Coordinates of C-alpha atoms in Angstrom, one line a residue:
X600 CA -20.9 -60.2 -30.0
X601 CA -20.1 -61.3 -26.5
X602 CA -20.0 -58.5 -24.0
X603 CA -16.5 -57.3 -22.9
X604 CA -15.3 -56.8 -19.3
X605 CA -16.2 -53.1 -19.3
X606 CA -19.8 -53.7 -20.5
X607 CA -20.1 -56.5 -18.0
X608 CA -19.2 -54.1 -15.2
X609 CA -21.7 -51.6 -16.5
X610 CA -24.4 -54.2 -16.4
X611 CA -23.6 -55.2 -12.8
X612 CA -23.8 -51.6 -11.5
X613 CA -27.1 -50.2 -10.1
X614 CA -29.0 -48.0 -12.6
X615 CA -28.6 -44.8 -10.5
X616 CA -24.8 -45.0 -10.8
X617 CA -24.7 -45.2 -14.6
X618 CA -25.1 -41.5 -15.5
X619 CA -22.3 -40.4 -13.1
X620 CA -19.9 -43.1 -14.4
X621 CA -20.7 -42.1 -18.0
X622 CA -19.8 -38.5 -17.2
X623 CA -16.4 -39.6 -15.8
X624 CA -15.8 -41.8 -18.8
X625 CA -16.7 -39.0 -21.2
X626 CA -14.2 -36.7 -19.5
X627 CA -11.5 -39.3 -19.6
X628 CA -12.2 -40.1 -23.2
X629 CA -11.4 -36.5 -24.1
X630 CA -8.0 -36.7 -22.4
X631 CA -8.7 -34.2 -19.6
X632 CA -6.5 -34.8 -16.6
X633 CA -8.2 -35.2 -13.3
X634 CA -6.0 -35.2 -10.1
X635 CA -6.1 -38.2 -7.9
X636 CA -9.0 -38.6 -5.5
X637 CA -10.8 -35.7 -7.2
X638 CA -14.1 -35.8 -9.1
X639 CA -14.1 -34.2 -12.6
X640 CA -17.4 -33.5 -14.3
X641 CA -17.3 -32.3 -17.9
X642 CA -20.8 -31.3 -19.1
X643 CA -20.2 -29.0 -22.0
X644 CA -19.5 -26.2 -21.8
X645 CA -18.7 -26.5 -18.1
X646 CA -15.8 -28.4 -16.6
X647 CA -16.0 -28.8 -12.8
X648 CA -13.4 -30.3 -10.5
X649 CA -14.3 -31.3 -6.9
X650 CA -11.4 -32.0 -4.6
X651 CA -13.0 -31.8 -1.2
X652 CA -11.7 -33.8 1.8
X653 CA -8.9 -35.4 -0.2
X654 CA -6.0 -34.5 2.1
X655 CA -4.4 -32.0 -0.3
X656 CA -1.3 -30.1 1.1
X657 CA -1.1 -27.8 -1.9
X658 CA -3.1 -26.9 -5.0
X659 CA -2.6 -29.9 -7.4
X660 CA -0.6 -28.9 -10.5
X661 CA -2.4 -31.3 -12.7
X662 CA -5.6 -29.2 -13.1
X663 CA -7.1 -28.6 -16.5
X664 CA -6.5 -24.9 -17.1
X665 CA -10.0 -24.8 -18.8
X666 CA -11.8 -25.6 -15.5
X667 CA -14.9 -23.4 -14.8
X668 CA -15.6 -24.4 -11.3
X669 CA -12.9 -25.6 -8.8
X670 CA -13.6 -26.7 -5.3
X671 CA -10.7 -27.4 -3.0
X672 CA -12.6 -27.3 0.4
X673 CA -11.7 -29.2 3.6
X674 CA -8.1 -29.9 2.9
X675 CA -4.7 -28.8 4.4
X676 CA -3.6 -26.3 1.8
X677 CA -1.3 -23.8 3.7
X678 CA -0.4 -21.3 0.9
X679 CA -1.6 -20.1 -2.4
X680 CA 1.4 -19.9 -4.8
X681 CA 1.9 -17.5 -7.7
X682 CA 1.4 -20.2 -10.4
X683 CA -1.3 -22.3 -8.8
X684 CA -4.1 -20.8 -10.9
X685 CA -2.1 -19.5 -13.8
X686 CA -3.8 -19.3 -17.2
X687 CA -7.2 -20.4 -15.7
X688 CA -9.0 -17.6 -17.7
X689 CA -12.3 -19.5 -17.8
X690 CA -12.5 -20.1 -14.0
X691 CA -15.8 -18.6 -12.6
X692 CA -16.1 -20.2 -9.2
X693 CA -13.1 -20.9 -6.9
X694 CA -13.7 -22.3 -3.4
X695 CA -10.8 -22.7 -0.9
X696 CA -12.8 -22.8 2.3
X697 CA -11.8 -24.7 5.4
X698 CA -8.1 -25.1 4.7
X699 CA -5.1 -23.7 6.6
X700 CA -4.2 -21.0 4.2
X701 CA -2.0 -18.3 5.9
X702 CA -0.2 -16.9 2.8
X703 CA -1.4 -15.7 -0.6
X704 CA 1.3 -14.8 -3.0
X705 CA 1.2 -11.5 -4.8
X706 CA -0.7 -11.9 -8.1
X707 CA -1.9 -15.4 -7.3
X708 CA -5.3 -14.6 -8.9
X709 CA -4.1 -12.3 -11.6
X710 CA -5.1 -14.5 -14.5
X711 CA -8.7 -15.1 -13.2
X712 CA -10.3 -12.5 -15.3
X713 CA -13.6 -14.3 -15.4
X714 CA -13.8 -15.2 -11.7
X715 CA -17.1 -14.2 -10.1
X716 CA -16.9 -15.9 -6.7
X717 CA -13.9 -16.4 -4.4
X718 CA -14.4 -18.3 -1.1
X719 CA -11.4 -18.1 1.3
X720 CA -13.4 -18.4 4.5
X721 CA -12.3 -20.5 7.5
X722 CA -8.6 -20.2 6.9
X723 CA -5.7 -18.5 8.7
X724 CA -5.3 -15.2 6.8
X725 CA -3.9 -12.3 8.9
X726 CA -4.1 -9.5 6.4
X727 CA -5.5 -8.6 3.0
X728 CA -3.0 -6.8 0.7
X729 CA -3.6 -4.9 -2.5
X730 CA -1.4 -7.2 -4.5
X731 CA -3.1 -10.4 -3.5
X732 CA -6.4 -9.7 -5.2
X733 CA -5.1 -8.0 -8.2
X734 CA -6.7 -8.9 -11.6
X735 CA -10.2 -9.9 -10.2
X736 CA -12.0 -7.3 -12.3
X737 CA -15.2 -9.4 -12.6
X738 CA -15.5 -10.5 -9.0
X739 CA -19.0 -10.5 -7.5
X740 CA -18.7 -12.5 -4.3
X741 CA -15.7 -12.3 -1.9
X742 CA -16.0 -14.5 1.2
X743 CA -13.3 -14.0 3.8
X744 CA -15.1 -14.8 7.0
X745 CA -13.7 -16.8 9.9
X746 CA -10.0 -16.0 9.4
X747 CA -7.6 -14.0 11.6
X748 CA -7.6 -10.9 9.5
X749 CA -6.4 -7.8 11.5
X750 CA -5.7 -5.4 8.6
X751 CA -7.0 -4.7 5.1
X752 CA -5.0 -2.4 3.0
X753 CA -6.7 0.6 1.4
X754 CA -6.0 -0.7 -2.1
X755 CA -7.0 -4.3 -1.4
X756 CA -10.4 -4.0 -3.1
X757 CA -9.5 -1.7 -6.0
X758 CA -9.8 -4.3 -8.7
X759 CA -13.5 -5.0 -8.1
X760 CA -14.9 -1.8 -6.5
X761 CA -17.6 -1.4 -9.2
X762 CA -18.5 -5.1 -9.5
X763 CA -18.6 -6.7 -6.0
X764 CA -22.1 -7.5 -4.7
X765 CA -21.3 -9.6 -1.6
X766 CA -18.5 -8.9 0.8
X767 CA -18.1 -11.1 3.9
X768 CA -15.4 -10.3 6.5
X769 CA -17.2 -11.7 9.6
X770 CA -15.5 -13.4 12.5
X771 CA -12.1 -11.8 12.1
X772 CA -10.0 -9.4 14.2
X773 CA -10.7 -6.2 12.3
X774 CA -10.5 -2.9 14.2
X775 CA -11.0 -0.8 11.1
X776 CA -11.7 -1.0 7.4
X777 CA -10.8 1.1 4.4
X778 CA -14.2 2.8 4.6
X779 CA -13.5 5.1 1.6
X780 CA -13.1 2.0 -0.6
X781 CA -16.2 0.4 0.8
X782 CA -18.2 3.6 0.0
X783 CA -17.3 3.1 -3.7
X784 CA -18.8 -0.4 -4.0
X785 CA -21.9 0.9 -5.8
X786 CA -23.3 -2.5 -6.6
X787 CA -22.9 -4.0 -3.1
X788 CA -26.0 -5.9 -1.9
X789 CA -24.7 -7.5 1.3
X790 CA -22.0 -6.3 3.7
X791 CA -21.2 -8.8 6.5
X792 CA -18.9 -7.5 9.3
X793 CA -20.2 -9.2 12.4
X794 CA -18.0 -10.5 15.2
X795 CA -15.0 -8.1 14.7
X796 CA -13.5 -5.4 16.8
X797 CA -14.7 -2.4 14.8
X798 CA -15.4 0.7 16.9
X799 CA -15.9 3.3 14.3
X800 CA -17.7 3.8 11.0
X801 CA -16.8 6.8 8.9
X802 CA -19.7 9.2 8.4
X803 CA -21.1 9.1 4.9
X804 CA -19.7 5.6 4.1
X805 CA -23.0 4.2 2.8
X806 CA -24.4 7.3 1.1
X807 CA -23.7 5.9 -2.4
X808 CA -24.6 2.3 -1.7
X809 CA -28.1 2.5 -3.1
X810 CA -28.3 -1.3 -3.7
X811 CA -27.3 -2.4 -0.2
X812 CA -30.1 -4.5 1.3
X813 CA -28.2 -6.1 4.3
X814 CA -25.7 -4.7 6.7
X815 CA -24.6 -6.8 9.6
X816 CA -22.5 -5.1 12.3
X817 CA -23.5 -7.5 15.1
X818 CA -21.0 -8.0 18.0
X819 CA -18.4 -5.3 17.4
X820 CA -17.3 -2.4 19.6
X821 CA -19.5 0.3 18.2
X822 CA -20.7 3.0 20.6
X823 CA -22.7 4.8 17.9
X824 CA -23.7 4.7 14.3
X825 CA -23.2 7.9 12.3
X826 CA -26.4 9.2 10.6
X827 CA -26.4 8.1 6.9
X828 CA -28.6 9.0 4.0
X829 CA -29.0 5.3 3.1
X830 CA -30.8 4.5 6.4
X831 CA -33.0 7.6 6.2
X832 CA -34.0 6.9 2.6
X833 CA -35.4 3.6 3.5
X834 CA -37.9 5.3 5.8
X835 CA -38.3 8.7 4.1
X836 CA -41.3 10.0 2.1
X837 CA -39.7 9.3 -1.3
X838 CA -39.8 6.1 -3.3
X839 CA -38.9 3.0 -1.3
X840 CA -36.2 0.6 -2.5
X841 CA -37.5 -2.7 -4.0
X842 CA -36.0 -4.7 -1.1
X843 CA -36.1 -3.1 2.4
X844 CA -32.7 -2.5 4.1
X845 CA -31.9 -4.8 7.0
X846 CA -29.4 -3.4 9.6
X847 CA -28.2 -5.6 12.4
X848 CA -26.1 -4.1 15.2
X849 CA -26.9 -6.1 18.3
X850 CA -24.1 -7.0 20.7
X851 CA -22.4 -3.6 20.5
X852 CA -21.8 -1.4 23.5
X853 CA -24.2 1.3 22.3
X854 CA -24.1 4.7 24.0
X855 CA -27.7 5.8 23.9
X856 CA -27.7 9.5 23.8
X857 CA -29.0 12.2 21.4
X858 CA -26.5 11.1 18.7
X859 CA -28.5 7.9 18.2
X860 CA -31.9 9.6 18.2
X861 CA -32.0 9.5 14.4
X862 CA -31.7 5.7 14.5
X863 CA -34.3 5.4 17.2
X864 CA -36.8 7.2 15.0
X865 CA -36.5 4.6 12.3
X866 CA -39.2 1.9 12.2
X867 CA -38.0 -1.5 13.2
X868 CA -39.7 -4.8 13.8
X869 CA -37.1 -6.5 15.9
X870 CA -36.2 -5.7 19.5
X871 CA -32.8 -7.3 20.1
X872 CA -30.4 -4.4 20.5
X873 CA -29.7 -3.1 24.0
X874 CA -27.9 0.0 25.4
X875 CA -24.7 -0.3 27.3
X876 CA -24.5 3.3 28.6
X877 CA -25.5 5.7 30.1
X878 CA -26.1 4.0 33.4
X879 CA -29.8 4.7 33.6
X880 CA -30.3 3.0 30.2
X881 CA -28.0 0.0 30.7
X882 CA -29.5 -3.3 29.3
X883 CA -32.7 -1.6 28.2
X884 CA -34.0 -2.6 24.8
X885 CA -33.0 0.1 22.3
X886 CA -36.3 0.2 20.4
X887 CA -38.4 0.4 23.6
X888 CA -36.8 3.5 25.1
X889 CA -38.8 6.7 24.5
X890 CA -37.2 9.4 22.4
X891 CA -37.1 11.9 25.2
X892 CA -34.7 9.7 27.1
X893 CA -32.0 10.0 24.4
X894 CA -30.2 13.0 26.0
X895 CA -27.0 14.8 25.6
X896 CA -25.2 17.1 28.1
X897 CA -23.6 20.4 26.9
X898 CA -19.9 20.9 27.6
X899 CA -18.8 22.2 31.0
X900 CA -15.2 23.5 31.2
X901 CA -13.8 22.1 34.5
X902 CA -10.2 23.1 34.4
X903 CA -8.4 25.9 32.6
X904 CA -5.2 27.8 32.9
X905 CA -5.2 30.7 35.4
X906 CA -6.6 34.0 34.3
X907 CA -3.3 35.3 33.1
X908 CA -0.1 33.6 32.0
X909 CA 3.2 35.5 32.1
X910 CA 6.1 34.3 29.9
X911 CA 9.4 35.6 28.6
X912 CA 9.7 36.0 24.8
X913 CA 11.0 32.7 23.3
X914 CA 10.0 30.6 26.3
X915 CA 7.3 27.8 26.1
X916 CA 3.9 28.1 27.6
X917 CA 1.1 25.5 28.1
X918 CA -2.6 26.5 28.4
X919 CA -4.8 23.9 30.0
X920 CA -8.5 23.5 29.1
X921 CA -10.5 20.4 30.1
X922 CA -14.2 19.9 29.7
X923 CA -16.9 17.3 30.4
X924 CA -20.1 16.6 28.6
X925 CA -22.1 13.9 26.7
X926 CA -20.8 13.2 24.1
X927 CA -17.2 14.0 25.1
X928 CA -16.5 17.5 24.0
X929 CA -13.9 18.4 21.4
X930 CA -11.5 21.2 22.4
X931 CA -10.3 23.9 20.0
X932 CA -8.2 27.0 20.6
X933 CA -8.4 30.4 19.0
X934 CA -5.4 32.8 18.9
X935 CA -5.6 36.5 19.9
X936 CA -5.8 37.4 16.2
X937 CA -8.8 35.1 15.7
X938 CA -7.0 32.2 14.0
X939 CA -8.1 28.7 14.8
X940 CA -5.0 26.9 16.1
X941 CA -3.8 23.5 15.2
X942 CA -0.6 21.5 15.2
X943 CA 2.2 23.5 13.5
X944 CA 5.9 24.2 13.9
X945 CA 5.3 25.9 17.3
X946 CA 1.8 25.0 18.5
X947 CA 0.3 21.7 19.4
X948 CA -3.1 20.8 20.8
X949 CA -3.0 17.7 22.9
X950 CA -5.8 15.1 23.2
X951 CA -6.7 16.4 26.7
X952 CA -7.3 19.9 25.3
X953 CA -4.0 21.5 26.5
X954 CA -2.4 24.0 24.1
X955 CA 1.4 24.0 23.9
X956 CA 3.1 27.0 22.4
X957 CA 6.7 25.8 22.2
X958 CA 8.3 29.2 21.4
X959 CA 6.4 32.4 22.1
X960 CA 6.6 35.6 20.1
X961 CA 5.4 39.1 20.9
X962 CA 2.4 38.5 18.7
X963 CA 1.2 35.9 21.2
X964 CA 0.3 38.5 23.7
X965 CA -3.4 38.8 24.1
X966 CA -6.4 36.6 24.8
X967 CA -6.5 32.9 23.8
X968 CA -9.9 31.3 23.7
X969 CA -10.7 27.7 24.6
X970 CA -13.8 26.4 22.9
X971 CA -15.3 23.0 24.0
X972 CA -18.1 21.7 21.8
X973 CA -20.3 18.7 21.3
X974 CA -23.7 17.8 19.8
X975 CA -25.5 19.6 22.7
X976 CA -23.7 23.0 22.5
X977 CA -20.4 24.7 23.3
X978 CA -18.6 26.4 26.1
X979 CA -15.8 29.0 26.0
X980 CA -13.1 30.2 28.4
X981 CA -10.6 33.0 27.8
X982 CA -6.9 32.8 28.9
X983 CA -4.8 36.0 28.9
X984 CA -1.2 35.6 27.8
X985 CA 1.4 38.3 28.4
X986 CA 4.7 37.9 26.5
X987 CA 7.6 39.9 28.1
X988 CA 10.1 41.0 25.4
X989 CA 13.7 40.2 25.9
X990 CA 15.8 43.2 27.2
X991 CA 18.0 45.0 24.7
X992 CA 21.6 45.4 26.0
X993 CA 22.3 48.5 23.9
X994 CA 20.1 51.2 22.6
X995 CA 19.1 50.8 18.9
X996 CA 20.8 53.0 16.3
X997 CA 19.0 56.0 14.9
X998 CA 19.0 54.4 11.4
X999 CA 19.9 50.7 11.5
X1000 CA 21.6 49.5 8.4
X1001 CA 19.8 47.0 6.2
X1002 CA 20.8 43.4 6.2
X1003 CA 22.3 41.9 3.1
X1004 CA 19.6 39.2 3.0
X1005 CA 16.8 40.4 5.2
X1006 CA 14.4 37.7 6.5
X1007 CA 11.4 37.3 8.8
X1008 CA 12.3 37.6 12.5
X1009 CA 10.7 38.5 15.8
X1010 CA 14.0 39.3 17.6
X1011 CA 15.6 42.7 17.4
X1012 CA 19.3 42.7 16.4
X1013 CA 20.6 46.2 17.3
X1014 CA 24.1 47.2 16.6
X1015 CA 26.3 49.4 18.9
X1016 CA 25.9 53.0 18.0
X1017 CA 29.0 55.0 17.2
X1018 CA 29.8 57.8 14.8
X1019 CA 33.0 56.2 13.6
X1020 CA 31.7 52.6 13.2
X1021 CA 30.8 51.5 9.7
X1022 CA 27.7 49.5 8.8
X1023 CA 29.8 46.4 8.1
X1024 CA 31.1 46.4 11.6
X1025 CA 27.7 46.6 13.1
X1026 CA 26.1 44.0 10.8
X1027 CA 25.2 40.5 11.8
X1028 CA 26.9 38.2 9.2
X1029 CA 25.8 34.6 8.3
X1030 CA 28.4 32.6 6.4
X1031 CA 29.2 29.0 5.4
X1032 CA 25.5 28.2 5.1
X1033 CA 24.5 24.6 4.6
X1034 CA 21.3 22.6 5.0
X1035 CA 22.1 21.9 8.6
X1036 CA 24.5 24.5 9.8
X1037 CA 25.6 28.2 9.6
X1038 CA 28.5 30.3 10.9
X1039 CA 27.3 33.5 12.5
X1040 CA 29.6 36.4 13.3
X1041 CA 28.8 39.7 15.0
X1042 CA 31.0 42.6 16.1
X1043 CA 32.4 42.7 19.6
X1044 CA 30.8 45.2 21.9
X1045 CA 31.9 46.8 25.2
X1046 CA 31.5 44.3 28.0
X1047 CA 28.6 44.8 30.2
X1048 CA 28.7 43.6 33.8
X1049 CA 26.4 40.7 34.5
X1050 CA 24.9 38.0 32.3
X1051 CA 24.2 38.4 28.6
X1052 CA 22.3 36.0 26.4
X1053 CA 22.7 35.7 22.7
X1054 CA 19.6 34.2 21.0
X1055 CA 19.7 32.7 17.5
X1056 CA 16.6 31.7 15.5
X1057 CA 15.3 31.3 11.9
X1058 CA 11.8 31.6 10.6
X1059 CA 9.7 30.2 7.8
X1060 CA 9.5 32.8 5.0
X1061 CA 6.2 31.4 3.9
X1062 CA 4.1 31.9 7.0
X1063 CA 6.5 33.6 9.4
X1064 CA 6.3 30.5 11.7
X1065 CA 9.3 30.0 13.9
X1066 CA 11.1 26.9 12.9
X1067 CA 14.0 26.8 15.4
X1068 CA 15.5 28.9 18.2
X1069 CA 18.6 28.3 20.2
X1070 CA 18.2 30.4 23.4
X1071 CA 20.6 28.8 25.8
X1072 CA 23.8 30.4 24.7
X1073 CA 24.8 32.2 27.9
X1074 CA 28.0 34.3 28.2
X1075 CA 29.0 35.5 31.6
X1076 CA 30.9 38.8 31.5
X1077 CA 32.5 40.6 34.5
X1078 CA 33.2 44.3 34.5
X1079 CA 36.6 45.6 35.3

């Protein structure tokens, strides 16, 4: 039989091109669509589609939903839509690198239950949300490097916390990460975070990451690294991990004081990291500095409130306390009754160490103690506060009548004594109570020459903390 036109074409091709052409012909003979300018390879049981450098503006809709490997690199895809990868339950490897992707729809990968590798590097992503990566319960490799990511939501990695092995967020604009989520990636081997703006790593982040073999924090804004059991285990007396841990943190403005002494004691072969501060260690190689030069300075309180503060009951008072040291001291305040003070309804500790008491009570009389502490020690300074009680305009009755609904209060409310006055006439009455207002009535008293101040407050019944006080109701009375 004479050869047909197709067999003649086969005979005219070079021998090296025949296997590839046969693969394409085999795929076409099974009726599997292949988008224009893409290459489709169907070698059972794997269907691969390669659509690199084809000028795509969006994910082609004519993609076989049975595809196992899909590569859409070096195109102009600007967004990943909700239905672009719908029903691709066999997809194992998806590459979207080097596009212009700035938006990923919620649930765009929800059907990719078998996906093991997702490459979204070299795009224009600005954030990673929790709903974008939903459904990737089998993901092993997530590559998000070289984007413009500024924020990663705390729930962004929830779908694959127990499966991910390789996480790459390098060359982004990250200032922080959801470290609690990272600490739960128990199968993580490689964490790449270089060339970001990260200035803090939560202590204990890596304690459960027993399989981590490479941590790259190069070129961030770290001043220190918190001590972590993972680093210490790699050099401890116990059994060593099968693959040694590699930690890279060069290009950070390291502050080489006693807080980094633990890191200096680890054995390292490289000598690339340098110190930024303190001044006498600037630009010196971290691993060449003797241990005795990693020093800290204990706190020194340089400014505090005067020896005694005098304040009228109900008025505000600010107690200053500033300290210097290396590392920078943290300032705490202790109340006269020994309680450690924090931010509450009437107290606030500022970042510079100043304690603000917005409304003083008689219980605030006594000695407040400022405590400044750091890794090298602590310093204390007492401040005496004297709260002057408000003057009572009338003597208290011998037996004050009980209130209908007594509550916690630090203000005396005496009634005018008189043998012929009833308890109801002397009683302070609160009526028309709502969530935001109250009508208060009290009996008229004999005018007293001068200025009188009526003060209204309410307290929390749980902890007796003052919630609100109105102290600027002034009534000027003139005697006859």
